[in-house]
Amino acid sequence: MSKDKNILNFHIYRYHLLPISQDSVQTSLFPKQTFTQKEIIERKNEFFKISLVNISENKKIRTPMIIHWQDEDYFVLKVANKKVTTIYKDFKPSDHPTEPFVYVLINNDPKVQKIGISENIQAFSNPMVVKNVLSKVFNKELEDLGLSITIKNLFDKQDFWKIIENNSNKITYIDFQFVRPNLAKISKSLNEVFRNFSKDLNSHESHLSVKSPTNGVLENLDKDNDTLKGLTEYSSNGGGNVKIKVKGIRKLINTNEKPVTVEVDEVNIEGVADQILPVIKSIIGDGNN
């Protein structure tokens, strides 16, 4: 790596904005209005945008966040982690507060809804920790607007099929955890029965688990299986994650452990405003997965 470059490795996620209830709600932000579930769905990205601004202006928040750059549906956030670092001088320790940060890229286009989180072990141990922090902070802000957010990583579907192919006649269990579909672009691959079932019950996350007989293995695990293919397609596009049990391997294989990543030079994120947008689009634009 060149010394004059700081390469950022972004993990890519999809976020889902869903109404908390099927009932109408009233919010403190719009005290004179009552919103139906349909109206909340229609305005969910507008509400999320309002929440992002409110969070960035909240100085009391435990995890500092600011909007570093914005252009229409695109946002660049900086999310810091308050720490104390010890510096030694003349053999004596001295504690100093520090706030190392990561970049969080957001594409709030209602047809896309992607997030990119950069790695920085000085701030957070891994992007999944940041994802969990964002989920907590966002959900707290969105609750008053009748919304909840779920964030899932993207993974390469070919990795799933390689696991299947490399462990033929050894797979005993598969668990698909998927978010209730709310993005037409990716939900079309999911069986209509699954879509309607979770919607009717107001389930935001559902599990579909399959387990082989004792001393047996799962069969027909191939791309000719339309249900399996659809679940894999949906999950890999940020609709959920998959856990797989292989005979002889104690630990479950989890698609969370191999997310889609994109590398860029930090100077492209901190650069001239009109040059930032093409870089952001290359990371979390509609054309990626």
PDB file of C-alpha atoms in Angstrom:
ATOM      1  CA  MET A   1       0.000   0.000   0.000  1.00  0.00           C
ATOM      2  CA  SER A   2       1.281   3.429  -0.931  1.00  0.00           C
ATOM      3  CA  LYS A   3       2.301   5.580   2.014  1.00  0.00           C
ATOM      4  CA  ASP A   4       0.342   8.556   0.705  1.00  0.00           C
ATOM      5  CA  LYS A   5      -2.887   6.614   0.553  1.00  0.00           C
ATOM      6  CA  ASN A   6      -5.311   5.573   3.255  1.00  0.00           C
ATOM      7  CA  ILE A   7      -7.467   2.826   1.802  1.00  0.00           C
ATOM      8  CA  LEU A   8     -10.908   2.450   3.356  1.00  0.00           C
ATOM      9  CA  ASN A   9     -12.627  -0.930   3.239  1.00  0.00           C
ATOM     10  CA  PHE A  10     -16.413  -0.553   3.268  1.00  0.00           C
ATOM     11  CA  HIS A  11     -18.791  -3.355   4.273  1.00  0.00           C
ATOM     12  CA  ILE A  12     -22.084  -3.078   2.382  1.00  0.00           C
ATOM     13  CA  TYR A  13     -25.501  -3.429   4.017  1.00  0.00           C
ATOM     14  CA  ARG A  14     -29.145  -3.056   3.064  1.00  0.00           C
ATOM     15  CA  TYR A  15     -31.575  -1.376   5.437  1.00  0.00           C
ATOM     16  CA  HIS A  16     -35.293  -1.987   5.684  1.00  0.00           C
ATOM     17  CA  LEU A  17     -37.801   0.567   6.986  1.00  0.00           C
ATOM     18  CA  LEU A  18     -41.015  -1.012   8.226  1.00  0.00           C
ATOM     19  CA  PRO A  19     -44.044   0.285  10.159  1.00  0.00           C
ATOM     20  CA  ILE A  20     -44.018  -0.785  13.795  1.00  0.00           C
ATOM     21  CA  SER A  21     -47.761  -1.436  13.795  1.00  0.00           C
ATOM     22  CA  GLN A  22     -50.603  -1.957  11.369  1.00  0.00           C
ATOM     23  CA  ASP A  23     -52.569   0.641  13.345  1.00  0.00           C
ATOM     24  CA  SER A  24     -52.590   4.376  12.686  1.00  0.00           C
ATOM     25  CA  VAL A  25     -50.095   6.416  14.722  1.00  0.00           C
ATOM     26  CA  GLN A  26     -49.666   9.978  15.937  1.00  0.00           C
ATOM     27  CA  THR A  27     -46.200  11.484  16.328  1.00  0.00           C
ATOM     28  CA  SER A  28     -44.735  14.338  18.341  1.00  0.00           C
ATOM     29  CA  LEU A  29     -43.095  15.618  15.155  1.00  0.00           C
ATOM     30  CA  PHE A  30     -46.520  15.980  13.506  1.00  0.00           C
ATOM     31  CA  PRO A  31     -48.854  16.310  16.530  1.00  0.00           C
ATOM     32  CA  LYS A  32     -51.886  17.360  14.503  1.00  0.00           C
ATOM     33  CA  GLN A  33     -51.683  14.468  12.063  1.00  0.00           C
ATOM     34  CA  THR A  34     -52.510  10.781  12.268  1.00  0.00           C
ATOM     35  CA  PHE A  35     -50.713   8.485   9.856  1.00  0.00           C
ATOM     36  CA  THR A  36     -52.057   5.200   8.517  1.00  0.00           C
ATOM     37  CA  GLN A  37     -49.695   2.320   7.862  1.00  0.00           C
ATOM     38  CA  LYS A  38     -49.894   3.044   4.139  1.00  0.00           C
ATOM     39  CA  GLU A  39     -48.959   6.709   4.676  1.00  0.00           C
ATOM     40  CA  ILE A  40     -46.010   5.731   6.861  1.00  0.00           C
ATOM     41  CA  ILE A  41     -44.750   3.364   4.169  1.00  0.00           C
ATOM     42  CA  GLU A  42     -45.107   6.058   1.504  1.00  0.00           C
ATOM     43  CA  ARG A  43     -43.136   8.580   3.614  1.00  0.00           C
ATOM     44  CA  LYS A  44     -40.670   6.198   5.291  1.00  0.00           C
ATOM     45  CA  ASN A  45     -37.588   7.575   3.513  1.00  0.00           C
ATOM     46  CA  GLU A  46     -38.634  11.149   4.213  1.00  0.00           C
ATOM     47  CA  PHE A  47     -38.994  10.232   7.904  1.00  0.00           C
ATOM     48  CA  PHE A  48     -35.609   8.503   7.898  1.00  0.00           C
ATOM     49  CA  LYS A  49     -34.004  11.616   6.401  1.00  0.00           C
ATOM     50  CA  ILE A  50     -35.539  13.725   9.180  1.00  0.00           C
ATOM     51  CA  SER A  51     -34.182  11.259  11.737  1.00  0.00           C
ATOM     52  CA  LEU A  52     -30.656  11.461  10.315  1.00  0.00           C
ATOM     53  CA  VAL A  53     -30.666  15.245  10.637  1.00  0.00           C
ATOM     54  CA  ASN A  54     -32.052  15.082  14.190  1.00  0.00           C
ATOM     55  CA  ILE A  55     -29.427  12.542  15.248  1.00  0.00           C
ATOM     56  CA  SER A  56     -26.555  14.572  13.766  1.00  0.00           C
ATOM     57  CA  GLU A  57     -27.732  17.656  15.687  1.00  0.00           C
ATOM     58  CA  ASN A  58     -28.112  15.819  18.989  1.00  0.00           C
ATOM     59  CA  LYS A  59     -25.055  16.723  21.070  1.00  0.00           C
ATOM     60  CA  LYS A  60     -26.123  14.469  23.947  1.00  0.00           C
ATOM     61  CA  ILE A  61     -25.944  11.264  21.962  1.00  0.00           C
ATOM     62  CA  ARG A  62     -23.574   8.685  23.440  1.00  0.00           C
ATOM     63  CA  THR A  63     -22.043   7.839  20.078  1.00  0.00           C
ATOM     64  CA  PRO A  64     -21.281  11.135  18.276  1.00  0.00           C
ATOM     65  CA  MET A  65     -22.484  11.323  14.682  1.00  0.00           C
ATOM     66  CA  ILE A  66     -22.314  14.155  12.180  1.00  0.00           C
ATOM     67  CA  ILE A  67     -23.416  14.557   8.582  1.00  0.00           C
ATOM     68  CA  HIS A  68     -20.113  15.176   6.806  1.00  0.00           C
ATOM     69  CA  TRP A  69     -21.665  15.534   3.344  1.00  0.00           C
ATOM     70  CA  GLN A  70     -25.099  15.269   1.747  1.00  0.00           C
ATOM     71  CA  ASP A  71     -26.539  15.349  -1.761  1.00  0.00           C
ATOM     72  CA  GLU A  72     -30.264  14.532  -2.177  1.00  0.00           C
ATOM     73  CA  ASP A  73     -30.617  10.875  -1.075  1.00  0.00           C
ATOM     74  CA  TYR A  74     -26.904  10.369  -0.402  1.00  0.00           C
ATOM     75  CA  PHE A  75     -25.296  10.966   2.992  1.00  0.00           C
ATOM     76  CA  VAL A  76     -21.780  10.625   4.376  1.00  0.00           C
ATOM     77  CA  LEU A  77     -21.765  10.342   8.167  1.00  0.00           C
ATOM     78  CA  LYS A  78     -18.852  10.239  10.562  1.00  0.00           C
ATOM     79  CA  VAL A  79     -19.527   8.051  13.586  1.00  0.00           C
ATOM     80  CA  ALA A  80     -17.097   8.339  16.483  1.00  0.00           C
ATOM     81  CA  ASN A  81     -16.308   6.215  19.514  1.00  0.00           C
ATOM     82  CA  LYS A  82     -15.339   8.156  22.629  1.00  0.00           C
ATOM     83  CA  LYS A  83     -12.209   6.681  24.197  1.00  0.00           C
ATOM     84  CA  VAL A  84      -9.341   7.522  26.471  1.00  0.00           C
ATOM     85  CA  THR A  85      -5.829   6.848  25.222  1.00  0.00           C
ATOM     86  CA  THR A  86      -2.725   6.705  27.382  1.00  0.00           C
ATOM     87  CA  ILE A  87       0.370   8.547  26.192  1.00  0.00           C
ATOM     88  CA  TYR A  88       3.738   8.036  27.883  1.00  0.00           C
ATOM     89  CA  LYS A  89       6.196  10.916  28.271  1.00  0.00           C
ATOM     90  CA  ASP A  90       9.287  10.840  30.448  1.00  0.00           C
ATOM     91  CA  PHE A  91       8.140   7.354  31.439  1.00  0.00           C
ATOM     92  CA  LYS A  92       4.954   8.734  32.939  1.00  0.00           C
ATOM     93  CA  PRO A  93       1.441   7.917  31.657  1.00  0.00           C
ATOM     94  CA  SER A  94      -0.983  10.651  30.726  1.00  0.00           C
ATOM     95  CA  ASP A  95      -4.613   9.986  29.717  1.00  0.00           C
ATOM     96  CA  HIS A  96      -6.137  11.915  26.825  1.00  0.00           C
ATOM     97  CA  PRO A  97      -9.681  11.755  25.402  1.00  0.00           C
ATOM     98  CA  THR A  98      -9.938  10.757  21.751  1.00  0.00           C
ATOM     99  CA  GLU A  99     -12.770  10.125  19.303  1.00  0.00           C
ATOM    100  CA  PRO A 100     -11.617   7.920  16.405  1.00  0.00           C
ATOM    101  CA  PHE A 101     -14.330   7.506  13.782  1.00  0.00           C
ATOM    102  CA  VAL A 102     -15.614   5.524  10.834  1.00  0.00           C
ATOM    103  CA  TYR A 103     -17.405   6.657   7.701  1.00  0.00           C
ATOM    104  CA  VAL A 104     -21.013   5.614   7.169  1.00  0.00           C
ATOM    105  CA  LEU A 105     -22.397   6.052   3.656  1.00  0.00           C
ATOM    106  CA  ILE A 106     -26.162   6.034   3.156  1.00  0.00           C
ATOM    107  CA  ASN A 107     -28.207   5.784  -0.033  1.00  0.00           C
ATOM    108  CA  ASN A 108     -31.743   6.729   1.011  1.00  0.00           C
ATOM    109  CA  ASP A 109     -33.287   6.113  -2.393  1.00  0.00           C
ATOM    110  CA  PRO A 110     -36.456   4.095  -1.552  1.00  0.00           C
ATOM    111  CA  LYS A 111     -35.589   1.632  -4.317  1.00  0.00           C
ATOM    112  CA  VAL A 112     -32.075   1.019  -2.976  1.00  0.00           C
ATOM    113  CA  GLN A 113     -31.601   1.730   0.776  1.00  0.00           C
ATOM    114  CA  LYS A 114     -27.943   0.790   1.193  1.00  0.00           C
ATOM    115  CA  ILE A 115     -25.368   1.561   3.858  1.00  0.00           C
ATOM    116  CA  GLY A 116     -21.581   1.320   3.619  1.00  0.00           C
ATOM    117  CA  ILE A 117     -19.540   1.178   6.846  1.00  0.00           C
ATOM    118  CA  SER A 118     -15.746   1.612   6.785  1.00  0.00           C
ATOM    119  CA  GLU A 119     -13.330  -0.418   8.858  1.00  0.00           C
ATOM    120  CA  ASN A 120     -11.270   1.317  11.556  1.00  0.00           C
ATOM    121  CA  ILE A 121     -10.170  -0.899  14.433  1.00  0.00           C
ATOM    122  CA  GLN A 122      -8.983   2.163  16.347  1.00  0.00           C
ATOM    123  CA  ALA A 123     -12.634   3.231  16.590  1.00  0.00           C
ATOM    124  CA  PHE A 124     -14.668  -0.006  16.517  1.00  0.00           C
ATOM    125  CA  SER A 125     -13.582  -3.637  16.450  1.00  0.00           C
ATOM    126  CA  ASN A 126     -15.498  -4.268  13.198  1.00  0.00           C
ATOM    127  CA  PRO A 127     -18.285  -2.760  11.043  1.00  0.00           C
ATOM    128  CA  MET A 128     -20.851  -5.155  12.517  1.00  0.00           C
ATOM    129  CA  VAL A 129     -20.432  -3.360  15.862  1.00  0.00           C
ATOM    130  CA  VAL A 130     -21.125  -0.066  14.098  1.00  0.00           C
ATOM    131  CA  LYS A 131     -24.153  -1.608  12.393  1.00  0.00           C
ATOM    132  CA  ASN A 132     -25.565  -2.596  15.788  1.00  0.00           C
ATOM    133  CA  VAL A 133     -24.930   0.907  17.172  1.00  0.00           C
ATOM    134  CA  LEU A 134     -26.680   2.466  14.177  1.00  0.00           C
ATOM    135  CA  SER A 135     -29.643   0.119  14.538  1.00  0.00           C
ATOM    136  CA  LYS A 136     -30.092   1.110  18.160  1.00  0.00           C
ATOM    137  CA  VAL A 137     -29.745   4.854  17.564  1.00  0.00           C
ATOM    138  CA  PHE A 138     -31.890   4.887  14.422  1.00  0.00           C
ATOM    139  CA  ASN A 139     -34.657   2.795  15.969  1.00  0.00           C
ATOM    140  CA  LYS A 140     -34.864   5.078  18.978  1.00  0.00           C
ATOM    141  CA  GLU A 141     -35.325   8.094  16.713  1.00  0.00           C
ATOM    142  CA  LEU A 142     -37.693   6.360  14.276  1.00  0.00           C
ATOM    143  CA  GLU A 143     -40.000   4.937  16.940  1.00  0.00           C
ATOM    144  CA  ASP A 144     -41.856   8.222  17.346  1.00  0.00           C
ATOM    145  CA  LEU A 145     -42.488   8.208  13.593  1.00  0.00           C
ATOM    146  CA  GLY A 146     -44.011   4.732  13.699  1.00  0.00           C
ATOM    147  CA  LEU A 147     -41.056   3.088  11.961  1.00  0.00           C
ATOM    148  CA  SER A 148     -38.370   0.546  12.727  1.00  0.00           C
ATOM    149  CA  ILE A 149     -35.162  -0.195  10.860  1.00  0.00           C
ATOM    150  CA  THR A 150     -33.396  -3.503  10.255  1.00  0.00           C
ATOM    151  CA  ILE A 151     -29.914  -3.596   8.702  1.00  0.00           C
ATOM    152  CA  LYS A 152     -28.556  -6.700   6.948  1.00  0.00           C
ATOM    153  CA  ASN A 153     -25.239  -7.244   5.196  1.00  0.00           C
ATOM    154  CA  LEU A 154     -24.975  -8.180   1.535  1.00  0.00           C
ATOM    155  CA  PHE A 155     -23.076 -11.342   0.615  1.00  0.00           C
ATOM    156  CA  ASP A 156     -22.076 -12.974  -2.634  1.00  0.00           C
ATOM    157  CA  LYS A 157     -24.653 -15.642  -3.487  1.00  0.00           C
ATOM    158  CA  GLN A 158     -21.925 -17.609  -5.290  1.00  0.00           C
ATOM    159  CA  ASP A 159     -20.245 -18.106  -1.902  1.00  0.00           C
ATOM    160  CA  PHE A 160     -23.418 -19.822  -0.689  1.00  0.00           C
ATOM    161  CA  TRP A 161     -23.559 -22.133  -3.687  1.00  0.00           C
ATOM    162  CA  LYS A 162     -19.852 -22.954  -3.297  1.00  0.00           C
ATOM    163  CA  ILE A 163     -20.510 -24.040   0.295  1.00  0.00           C
ATOM    164  CA  ILE A 164     -23.346 -26.231  -0.945  1.00  0.00           C
ATOM    165  CA  GLU A 165     -21.262 -27.738  -3.755  1.00  0.00           C
ATOM    166  CA  ASN A 166     -18.147 -28.263  -1.628  1.00  0.00           C
ATOM    167  CA  ASN A 167     -20.115 -30.026   1.096  1.00  0.00           C
ATOM    168  CA  SER A 168     -22.381 -32.232  -0.974  1.00  0.00           C
ATOM    169  CA  ASN A 169     -24.070 -34.943   1.135  1.00  0.00           C
ATOM    170  CA  LYS A 170     -22.788 -33.319   4.350  1.00  0.00           C
ATOM    171  CA  ILE A 171     -25.304 -30.540   5.041  1.00  0.00           C
ATOM    172  CA  THR A 172     -27.785 -31.287   7.830  1.00  0.00           C
ATOM    173  CA  TYR A 173     -29.311 -27.898   8.627  1.00  0.00           C
ATOM    174  CA  ILE A 174     -29.968 -24.542   6.956  1.00  0.00           C
ATOM    175  CA  ASP A 175     -31.566 -21.525   8.611  1.00  0.00           C
ATOM    176  CA  PHE A 176     -32.726 -18.557   6.538  1.00  0.00           C
ATOM    177  CA  GLN A 177     -33.397 -15.431   8.575  1.00  0.00           C
ATOM    178  CA  PHE A 178     -35.107 -12.887   6.358  1.00  0.00           C
ATOM    179  CA  VAL A 179     -36.609  -9.431   6.787  1.00  0.00           C
ATOM    180  CA  ARG A 180     -40.161  -8.785   5.663  1.00  0.00           C
ATOM    181  CA  PRO A 181     -39.850  -7.612   2.045  1.00  0.00           C
ATOM    182  CA  ASN A 182     -40.311  -3.885   1.430  1.00  0.00           C
ATOM    183  CA  LEU A 183     -38.007  -3.341  -1.543  1.00  0.00           C
ATOM    184  CA  ALA A 184     -39.539  -4.393  -4.849  1.00  0.00           C
ATOM    185  CA  LYS A 185     -36.168  -4.759  -6.554  1.00  0.00           C
ATOM    186  CA  ILE A 186     -35.020  -7.607  -4.336  1.00  0.00           C
ATOM    187  CA  SER A 187     -38.296  -9.018  -2.952  1.00  0.00           C
ATOM    188  CA  LYS A 188     -39.501 -10.382  -6.289  1.00  0.00           C
ATOM    189  CA  SER A 189     -37.195 -13.364  -5.818  1.00  0.00           C
ATOM    190  CA  LEU A 190     -38.927 -14.340  -2.568  1.00  0.00           C
ATOM    191  CA  ASN A 191     -41.862 -16.745  -2.621  1.00  0.00           C
ATOM    192  CA  GLU A 192     -45.194 -14.888  -2.433  1.00  0.00           C
ATOM    193  CA  VAL A 193     -46.368 -17.143   0.399  1.00  0.00           C
ATOM    194  CA  PHE A 194     -43.435 -16.010   2.575  1.00  0.00           C
ATOM    195  CA  ARG A 195     -44.049 -12.357   1.692  1.00  0.00           C
ATOM    196  CA  ASN A 196     -47.729 -12.413   2.573  1.00  0.00           C
ATOM    197  CA  PHE A 197     -47.336 -14.561   5.694  1.00  0.00           C
ATOM    198  CA  SER A 198     -44.862 -12.214   7.384  1.00  0.00           C
ATOM    199  CA  LYS A 199     -46.863  -9.150   6.326  1.00  0.00           C
ATOM    200  CA  ASP A 200     -50.170 -10.484   7.663  1.00  0.00           C
ATOM    201  CA  LEU A 201     -48.614 -11.246  11.056  1.00  0.00           C
ATOM    202  CA  ASN A 202     -46.641  -7.966  11.232  1.00  0.00           C
ATOM    203  CA  SER A 203     -43.438  -9.993  11.458  1.00  0.00           C
ATOM    204  CA  HIS A 204     -40.345  -7.934  10.696  1.00  0.00           C
ATOM    205  CA  GLU A 205     -37.929 -10.870  10.782  1.00  0.00           C
ATOM    206  CA  SER A 206     -38.771 -14.502  10.098  1.00  0.00           C
ATOM    207  CA  HIS A 207     -36.877 -17.784  10.114  1.00  0.00           C
ATOM    208  CA  LEU A 208     -37.214 -20.690   7.734  1.00  0.00           C
ATOM    209  CA  SER A 209     -35.219 -23.645   9.022  1.00  0.00           C
ATOM    210  CA  VAL A 210     -34.790 -27.040   7.430  1.00  0.00           C
ATOM    211  CA  LYS A 211     -33.222 -29.995   9.249  1.00  0.00           C
ATOM    212  CA  SER A 212     -32.306 -33.418   7.943  1.00  0.00           C
ATOM    213  CA  PRO A 213     -33.387 -36.712   9.564  1.00  0.00           C
ATOM    214  CA  THR A 214     -31.096 -38.260  12.169  1.00  0.00           C
ATOM    215  CA  ASN A 215     -28.203 -39.908  10.311  1.00  0.00           C
ATOM    216  CA  GLY A 216     -29.418 -38.262   7.098  1.00  0.00           C
ATOM    217  CA  VAL A 217     -28.604 -35.143   5.089  1.00  0.00           C
ATOM    218  CA  LEU A 218     -30.587 -32.478   3.274  1.00  0.00           C
ATOM    219  CA  GLU A 219     -31.289 -33.261  -0.363  1.00  0.00           C
ATOM    220  CA  ASN A 220     -32.074 -31.361  -3.578  1.00  0.00           C
ATOM    221  CA  LEU A 221     -29.835 -28.477  -2.543  1.00  0.00           C
ATOM    222  CA  ASP A 222     -29.252 -27.047  -6.008  1.00  0.00           C
ATOM    223  CA  LYS A 223     -30.215 -24.150  -8.253  1.00  0.00           C
ATOM    224  CA  ASP A 224     -33.075 -26.176  -9.738  1.00  0.00           C
ATOM    225  CA  ASN A 225     -34.829 -25.812  -6.388  1.00  0.00           C
ATOM    226  CA  ASP A 226     -36.774 -22.585  -7.008  1.00  0.00           C
ATOM    227  CA  THR A 227     -37.600 -21.969  -3.343  1.00  0.00           C
ATOM    228  CA  LEU A 228     -33.970 -22.375  -2.260  1.00  0.00           C
ATOM    229  CA  LYS A 229     -32.771 -20.242  -5.174  1.00  0.00           C
ATOM    230  CA  GLY A 230     -35.260 -17.472  -4.327  1.00  0.00           C
ATOM    231  CA  LEU A 231     -34.370 -17.416  -0.633  1.00  0.00           C
ATOM    232  CA  THR A 232     -30.664 -17.291  -1.478  1.00  0.00           C
ATOM    233  CA  GLU A 233     -31.154 -14.480  -3.996  1.00  0.00           C
ATOM    234  CA  TYR A 234     -33.193 -12.410  -1.546  1.00  0.00           C
ATOM    235  CA  SER A 235     -30.854 -13.004   1.400  1.00  0.00           C
ATOM    236  CA  SER A 236     -27.682 -12.224  -0.549  1.00  0.00           C
ATOM    237  CA  ASN A 237     -29.111  -8.872  -1.645  1.00  0.00           C
ATOM    238  CA  GLY A 238     -29.406  -7.735   1.959  1.00  0.00           C
ATOM    239  CA  GLY A 239     -32.719  -9.376   2.783  1.00  0.00           C
ATOM    240  CA  GLY A 240     -31.336 -11.594   5.524  1.00  0.00           C
ATOM    241  CA  ASN A 241     -28.601 -14.030   6.451  1.00  0.00           C
ATOM    242  CA  VAL A 242     -28.087 -17.776   6.257  1.00  0.00           C
ATOM    243  CA  LYS A 243     -26.603 -20.293   8.679  1.00  0.00           C
ATOM    244  CA  ILE A 244     -25.481 -23.726   7.501  1.00  0.00           C
ATOM    245  CA  LYS A 245     -24.525 -26.856   9.485  1.00  0.00           C
ATOM    246  CA  VAL A 246     -22.052 -29.222   7.858  1.00  0.00           C
ATOM    247  CA  LYS A 247     -21.278 -32.691   9.221  1.00  0.00           C
ATOM    248  CA  GLY A 248     -17.934 -32.777  10.996  1.00  0.00           C
ATOM    249  CA  ILE A 249     -17.836 -29.000  11.517  1.00  0.00           C
ATOM    250  CA  ARG A 250     -18.961 -27.864  14.947  1.00  0.00           C
ATOM    251  CA  LYS A 251     -19.435 -24.182  14.132  1.00  0.00           C
ATOM    252  CA  LEU A 252     -22.298 -23.062  11.914  1.00  0.00           C
ATOM    253  CA  ILE A 253     -21.230 -21.380   8.679  1.00  0.00           C
ATOM    254  CA  ASN A 254     -22.744 -17.884   8.730  1.00  0.00           C
ATOM    255  CA  THR A 255     -23.030 -15.570   5.710  1.00  0.00           C
ATOM    256  CA  ASN A 256     -22.560 -12.621   8.097  1.00  0.00           C
ATOM    257  CA  GLU A 257     -18.892 -13.564   8.259  1.00  0.00           C
ATOM    258  CA  LYS A 258     -18.222 -12.924   4.570  1.00  0.00           C
ATOM    259  CA  PRO A 259     -19.887  -9.633   3.572  1.00  0.00           C
ATOM    260  CA  VAL A 260     -19.587  -7.746   0.304  1.00  0.00           C
ATOM    261  CA  THR A 261     -16.800  -5.140   0.602  1.00  0.00           C
ATOM    262  CA  VAL A 262     -15.574  -2.217  -1.515  1.00  0.00           C
ATOM    263  CA  GLU A 263     -12.229  -0.392  -1.197  1.00  0.00           C
ATOM    264  CA  VAL A 264     -11.683   3.324  -1.893  1.00  0.00           C
ATOM    265  CA  ASP A 265      -9.047   5.907  -1.070  1.00  0.00           C
ATOM    266  CA  GLU A 266     -10.075   8.133   1.850  1.00  0.00           C
ATOM    267  CA  VAL A 267      -9.134  11.224  -0.136  1.00  0.00           C
ATOM    268  CA  ASN A 268     -12.122  10.496  -2.383  1.00  0.00           C
ATOM    269  CA  ILE A 269     -14.468  10.747   0.605  1.00  0.00           C
ATOM    270  CA  GLU A 270     -12.844  13.866   2.028  1.00  0.00           C
ATOM    271  CA  GLY A 271     -12.270  15.557  -1.331  1.00  0.00           C
ATOM    272  CA  VAL A 272     -14.026  18.229  -3.352  1.00  0.00           C
ATOM    273  CA  ALA A 273     -17.808  18.114  -2.934  1.00  0.00           C
ATOM    274  CA  ASP A 274     -18.693  17.544  -6.600  1.00  0.00           C
ATOM    275  CA  GLN A 275     -16.190  14.689  -6.792  1.00  0.00           C
ATOM    276  CA  ILE A 276     -17.600  12.820  -3.812  1.00  0.00           C
ATOM    277  CA  LEU A 277     -20.924  11.774  -5.351  1.00  0.00           C
ATOM    278  CA  PRO A 278     -19.502   9.517  -8.110  1.00  0.00           C
ATOM    279  CA  VAL A 279     -17.379   7.731  -5.508  1.00  0.00           C
ATOM    280  CA  ILE A 280     -20.348   7.231  -3.171  1.00  0.00           C
ATOM    281  CA  LYS A 281     -22.434   5.908  -6.059  1.00  0.00           C
ATOM    282  CA  SER A 282     -19.683   3.446  -6.929  1.00  0.00           C
ATOM    283  CA  ILE A 283     -19.912   2.037  -3.390  1.00  0.00           C
ATOM    284  CA  ILE A 284     -23.617   2.070  -2.550  1.00  0.00           C
ATOM    285  CA  GLY A 285     -25.292   2.988  -5.837  1.00  0.00           C
ATOM    286  CA  ASP A 286     -28.142   1.103  -7.486  1.00  0.00           C
ATOM    287  CA  GLY A 287     -25.767  -0.703  -9.822  1.00  0.00           C
ATOM    288  CA  ASN A 288     -23.967  -2.612  -7.022  1.00  0.00           C
ATOM    289  CA  ASN A 289     -25.637  -5.946  -6.310  1.00  0.00           C
TER     290      ASN A 289
END
